[in-house]
Amino acid sequence: MAQNPAQRRYMRRMVVLSAAYIAAVMLASWLIPDDAAATPLTVAIALVPALATSGFIWAMARYVAELTDEYVRMLEIRKMLVATGLTLALASGWGILELFTTVPRVQLFYVFPVWCLGLAVGSLVNKVTIGDGGPCL
Amino acid sequence: MKNRLKVLRAERDWSQGDLAERLEVSRQSVNAIETGKYDPSLPLAFRIADLFGLPIEEIFLKE
């Protein structure tokens, strides 16, 4: 599927934000020693990469808002709903397991990557139910 | 919802891509509407009707 202007803008934003995220993670790793205490300074530095991840979410929201093709927008929103449902179900399920059993603790950091994997599942659901997986971003 | 989009398009010798370009949507959208997998919004249905010079009810039919 040829990219529309909204998809091109989304890709440009994601490239810039990804570069910023990698730079912020490297900077935080370099500045904060292992097992550093949570002081205002270490927290502030550690939160810089979170600005980039918040930027990813902003870019996705802008992408959906800027899509002029209502059918493609529906496919994308369906993907996001599947990803959200899957992530909430997995997070809640694992959280309950952690509460009652000795399963390994999963860091909250992994919620976002799991949601992104959920988008692929959403694309598969679109393909199976509508016959069209939607744009591959 | 059933529609006569494929017939109307064929009468004008337009491909799905031609119709998509005129409606400023993706070819996938035209295909999904034509095959009844997706019902367009009212604004898009009006754009389709305007393009073919027909009332909406002569393009989109009740089941």
Short mmCIF file of C-alpha atoms in Angstrom, two decimals:
data_model
loop_
_atom_site.label_atom_id
_atom_site.label_comp_id
_atom_site.label_asym_id
_atom_site.label_seq_id
_atom_site.Cartn_x
_atom_site.Cartn_y
_atom_site.Cartn_z
CA MET A 1 0.00 0.00 0.00
CA ALA A 2 1.44 3.38 -0.99
CA GLN A 3 2.09 5.69 1.92
CA ASN A 4 -0.26 8.64 2.34
CA PRO A 5 0.94 12.02 3.73
CA ALA A 6 -0.13 11.12 7.30
CA GLN A 7 1.90 7.90 7.14
CA ARG A 8 4.95 9.73 5.80
CA ARG A 9 4.73 12.34 8.58
CA TYR A 10 4.30 9.56 11.15
CA MET A 11 7.39 7.74 9.89
CA ARG A 12 9.47 10.96 9.96
CA ARG A 13 8.35 11.71 13.54
CA MET A 14 9.07 8.16 14.68
CA VAL A 15 12.60 8.23 13.18
CA VAL A 16 13.38 11.49 15.00
CA LEU A 17 11.83 10.27 18.28
CA SER A 18 13.62 6.91 18.04
CA ALA A 19 16.97 8.68 17.61
CA ALA A 20 16.12 10.91 20.60
CA TYR A 21 15.12 7.85 22.65
CA ILE A 22 18.36 5.97 21.89
CA ALA A 23 20.43 9.08 22.68
CA ALA A 24 18.51 9.63 25.95
CA VAL A 25 18.93 6.00 27.05
CA MET A 26 22.66 6.11 26.28
CA LEU A 27 23.00 9.40 28.15
CA ALA A 28 21.11 8.08 31.18
CA SER A 29 23.21 4.88 31.19
CA TRP A 30 26.37 6.96 31.07
CA LEU A 31 25.35 9.50 33.73
CA ILE A 32 23.58 7.26 36.25
CA PRO A 33 25.68 4.61 38.02
CA ASP A 34 24.21 1.12 38.55
CA ASP A 35 21.91 0.92 41.60
CA ALA A 36 21.92 4.70 42.01
CA ALA A 37 19.58 6.12 44.63
CA ALA A 38 16.41 7.82 43.43
CA THR A 39 17.47 11.44 43.94
CA PRO A 40 15.79 14.33 42.13
CA LEU A 41 18.77 14.44 39.72
CA THR A 42 18.83 10.71 38.85
CA VAL A 43 15.05 10.67 38.49
CA ALA A 44 15.16 13.70 36.20
CA ILE A 45 17.86 12.12 34.00
CA ALA A 46 16.11 8.74 33.95
CA LEU A 47 12.85 10.39 32.88
CA VAL A 48 14.37 11.93 29.73
CA PRO A 49 13.91 8.70 27.70
CA ALA A 50 10.30 8.64 28.96
CA LEU A 51 9.75 11.96 27.18
CA ALA A 52 10.65 10.20 23.94
CA THR A 53 8.31 7.28 24.64
CA SER A 54 5.56 9.79 25.40
CA GLY A 55 6.49 11.31 22.05
CA PHE A 56 5.85 7.92 20.38
CA ILE A 57 2.33 7.97 21.80
CA TRP A 58 1.83 11.57 20.65
CA ALA A 59 3.03 10.61 17.13
CA MET A 60 0.53 7.73 17.01
CA ALA A 61 -2.29 10.00 18.15
CA ARG A 62 -1.36 12.60 15.52
CA TYR A 63 -1.20 9.87 12.87
CA VAL A 64 -4.75 8.71 13.61
CA ALA A 65 -5.99 12.30 13.74
CA GLU A 66 -4.29 13.23 10.45
CA LEU A 67 -5.47 10.19 8.48
CA THR A 68 -7.98 11.45 5.92
CA ASP A 69 -8.93 7.97 4.70
CA GLU A 70 -11.69 6.85 7.06
CA TYR A 71 -11.36 3.15 6.16
CA VAL A 72 -7.62 3.11 6.89
CA ARG A 73 -8.32 5.04 10.10
CA MET A 74 -10.83 2.38 11.13
CA LEU A 75 -8.27 -0.37 10.47
CA GLU A 76 -5.66 1.47 12.55
CA ILE A 77 -8.05 2.12 15.44
CA ARG A 78 -9.10 -1.53 15.45
CA LYS A 79 -5.41 -2.52 15.66
CA MET A 80 -4.92 -0.16 18.60
CA LEU A 81 -8.02 -1.48 20.39
CA VAL A 82 -6.81 -5.08 20.01
CA ALA A 83 -3.34 -4.05 21.25
CA THR A 84 -4.84 -2.21 24.24
CA GLY A 85 -7.15 -5.08 25.16
CA LEU A 86 -4.37 -7.62 24.86
CA THR A 87 -1.95 -5.53 26.91
CA LEU A 88 -4.49 -4.86 29.67
CA ALA A 89 -5.43 -8.54 29.79
CA LEU A 90 -1.79 -9.69 29.92
CA ALA A 91 -0.77 -7.03 32.47
CA SER A 92 -3.75 -7.76 34.73
CA GLY A 93 -3.30 -11.52 34.42
CA TRP A 94 0.40 -11.41 35.15
CA GLY A 95 -0.15 -8.93 37.99
CA ILE A 96 -2.56 -11.35 39.65
CA LEU A 97 -0.07 -14.18 39.16
CA GLU A 98 2.61 -12.06 40.83
CA LEU A 99 0.23 -11.39 43.70
CA PHE A 100 -0.58 -15.00 44.44
CA THR A 101 2.42 -16.98 43.16
CA THR A 102 6.18 -16.73 42.84
CA VAL A 103 6.28 -16.08 39.10
CA PRO A 104 9.12 -13.76 38.03
CA ARG A 105 8.40 -10.04 38.36
CA VAL A 106 8.00 -8.29 35.02
CA GLN A 107 9.14 -4.68 34.84
CA LEU A 108 6.51 -2.13 33.85
CA PHE A 109 8.90 -0.94 31.16
CA TYR A 110 7.76 -3.90 29.03
CA VAL A 111 4.12 -2.74 28.83
CA PHE A 112 4.77 -0.46 25.85
CA PRO A 113 6.70 -3.04 23.77
CA VAL A 114 3.93 -5.59 24.50
CA TRP A 115 1.35 -3.06 23.27
CA CYS A 116 3.37 -2.56 20.08
CA LEU A 117 3.43 -6.33 19.54
CA GLY A 118 -0.32 -6.21 20.10
CA LEU A 119 -0.57 -3.97 17.02
CA ALA A 120 0.73 -6.87 14.95
CA VAL A 121 -1.94 -9.10 16.49
CA GLY A 122 -4.49 -6.39 15.67
CA SER A 123 -3.31 -6.39 12.07
CA LEU A 124 -3.82 -10.16 11.98
CA VAL A 125 -7.31 -9.77 13.46
CA ASN A 126 -8.11 -7.20 10.74
CA LYS A 127 -6.79 -9.59 8.09
CA VAL A 128 -8.90 -12.49 9.39
CA THR A 129 -12.11 -10.54 10.04
CA ILE A 130 -12.07 -7.92 7.26
CA GLY A 131 -9.54 -9.41 4.85
CA ASP A 132 -7.31 -6.35 5.08
CA GLY A 133 -4.52 -6.01 7.63
CA GLY A 134 -4.14 -2.27 7.08
CA PRO A 135 -0.97 -0.28 6.52
CA CYS A 136 2.25 -1.84 7.78
CA LEU A 137 4.08 0.89 9.70
CA MET B 1 -25.03 -2.84 3.14
CA LYS B 2 -25.27 -3.61 -0.57
CA ASN B 3 -24.26 -1.05 -3.17
CA ARG B 4 -24.05 -0.53 -6.93
CA LEU B 5 -20.58 0.98 -6.87
CA LYS B 6 -18.96 -1.71 -9.01
CA VAL B 7 -21.63 -1.40 -11.74
CA LEU B 8 -21.51 2.40 -11.72
CA ARG B 9 -17.73 2.32 -11.89
CA ALA B 10 -17.78 -0.20 -14.75
CA GLU B 11 -20.27 1.96 -16.68
CA ARG B 12 -17.70 4.74 -16.63
CA ASP B 13 -14.82 2.37 -17.33
CA TRP B 14 -13.08 3.43 -14.12
CA SER B 15 -10.73 1.18 -12.22
CA GLN B 16 -10.89 1.05 -8.41
CA GLY B 17 -7.79 3.21 -8.45
CA ASP B 18 -9.50 5.80 -10.70
CA LEU B 19 -12.48 6.00 -8.36
CA ALA B 20 -10.21 6.15 -5.31
CA GLU B 21 -8.31 9.06 -6.85
CA ARG B 22 -11.55 10.95 -7.59
CA LEU B 23 -12.79 10.38 -4.04
CA GLU B 24 -9.37 11.09 -2.51
CA VAL B 25 -9.35 7.80 -0.61
CA SER B 26 -7.19 4.68 -0.89
CA ARG B 27 -7.91 1.93 -3.43
CA GLN B 28 -8.35 -0.39 -0.45
CA SER B 29 -11.22 1.82 0.77
CA VAL B 30 -13.00 1.58 -2.59
CA ASN B 31 -12.51 -2.19 -2.61
CA ALA B 32 -13.81 -2.53 0.96
CA ILE B 33 -16.90 -0.42 0.20
CA GLU B 34 -17.58 -2.22 -3.09
CA THR B 35 -17.39 -5.65 -1.53
CA GLY B 36 -19.63 -4.59 1.38
CA LYS B 37 -16.88 -5.08 3.97
CA TYR B 38 -17.06 -1.43 4.99
CA ASP B 39 -19.99 0.99 5.04
CA PRO B 40 -18.82 4.55 4.33
CA SER B 41 -19.62 7.47 6.61
CA LEU B 42 -22.43 9.79 5.55
CA PRO B 43 -20.00 12.48 4.30
CA LEU B 44 -18.14 9.93 2.13
CA ALA B 45 -21.44 8.46 0.90
CA PHE B 46 -22.49 11.99 -0.16
CA ARG B 47 -19.15 12.47 -1.95
CA ILE B 48 -19.72 9.20 -3.81
CA ALA B 49 -23.28 10.23 -4.68
CA ASP B 50 -22.12 13.64 -5.91
CA LEU B 51 -19.43 12.03 -8.05
CA PHE B 52 -21.91 9.77 -9.79
CA GLY B 53 -24.64 12.44 -9.87
CA LEU B 54 -27.11 10.13 -8.14
CA PRO B 55 -29.02 10.18 -4.85
CA ILE B 56 -27.40 8.07 -2.11
CA GLU B 57 -30.33 5.62 -2.08
CA GLU B 58 -29.69 4.76 -5.74
CA ILE B 59 -26.14 3.71 -4.89
CA PHE B 60 -26.50 2.17 -1.42
CA LEU B 61 -29.34 -0.28 -0.98
CA LYS B 62 -31.02 -1.82 2.05
CA GLU B 63 -30.22 -5.51 2.50
#
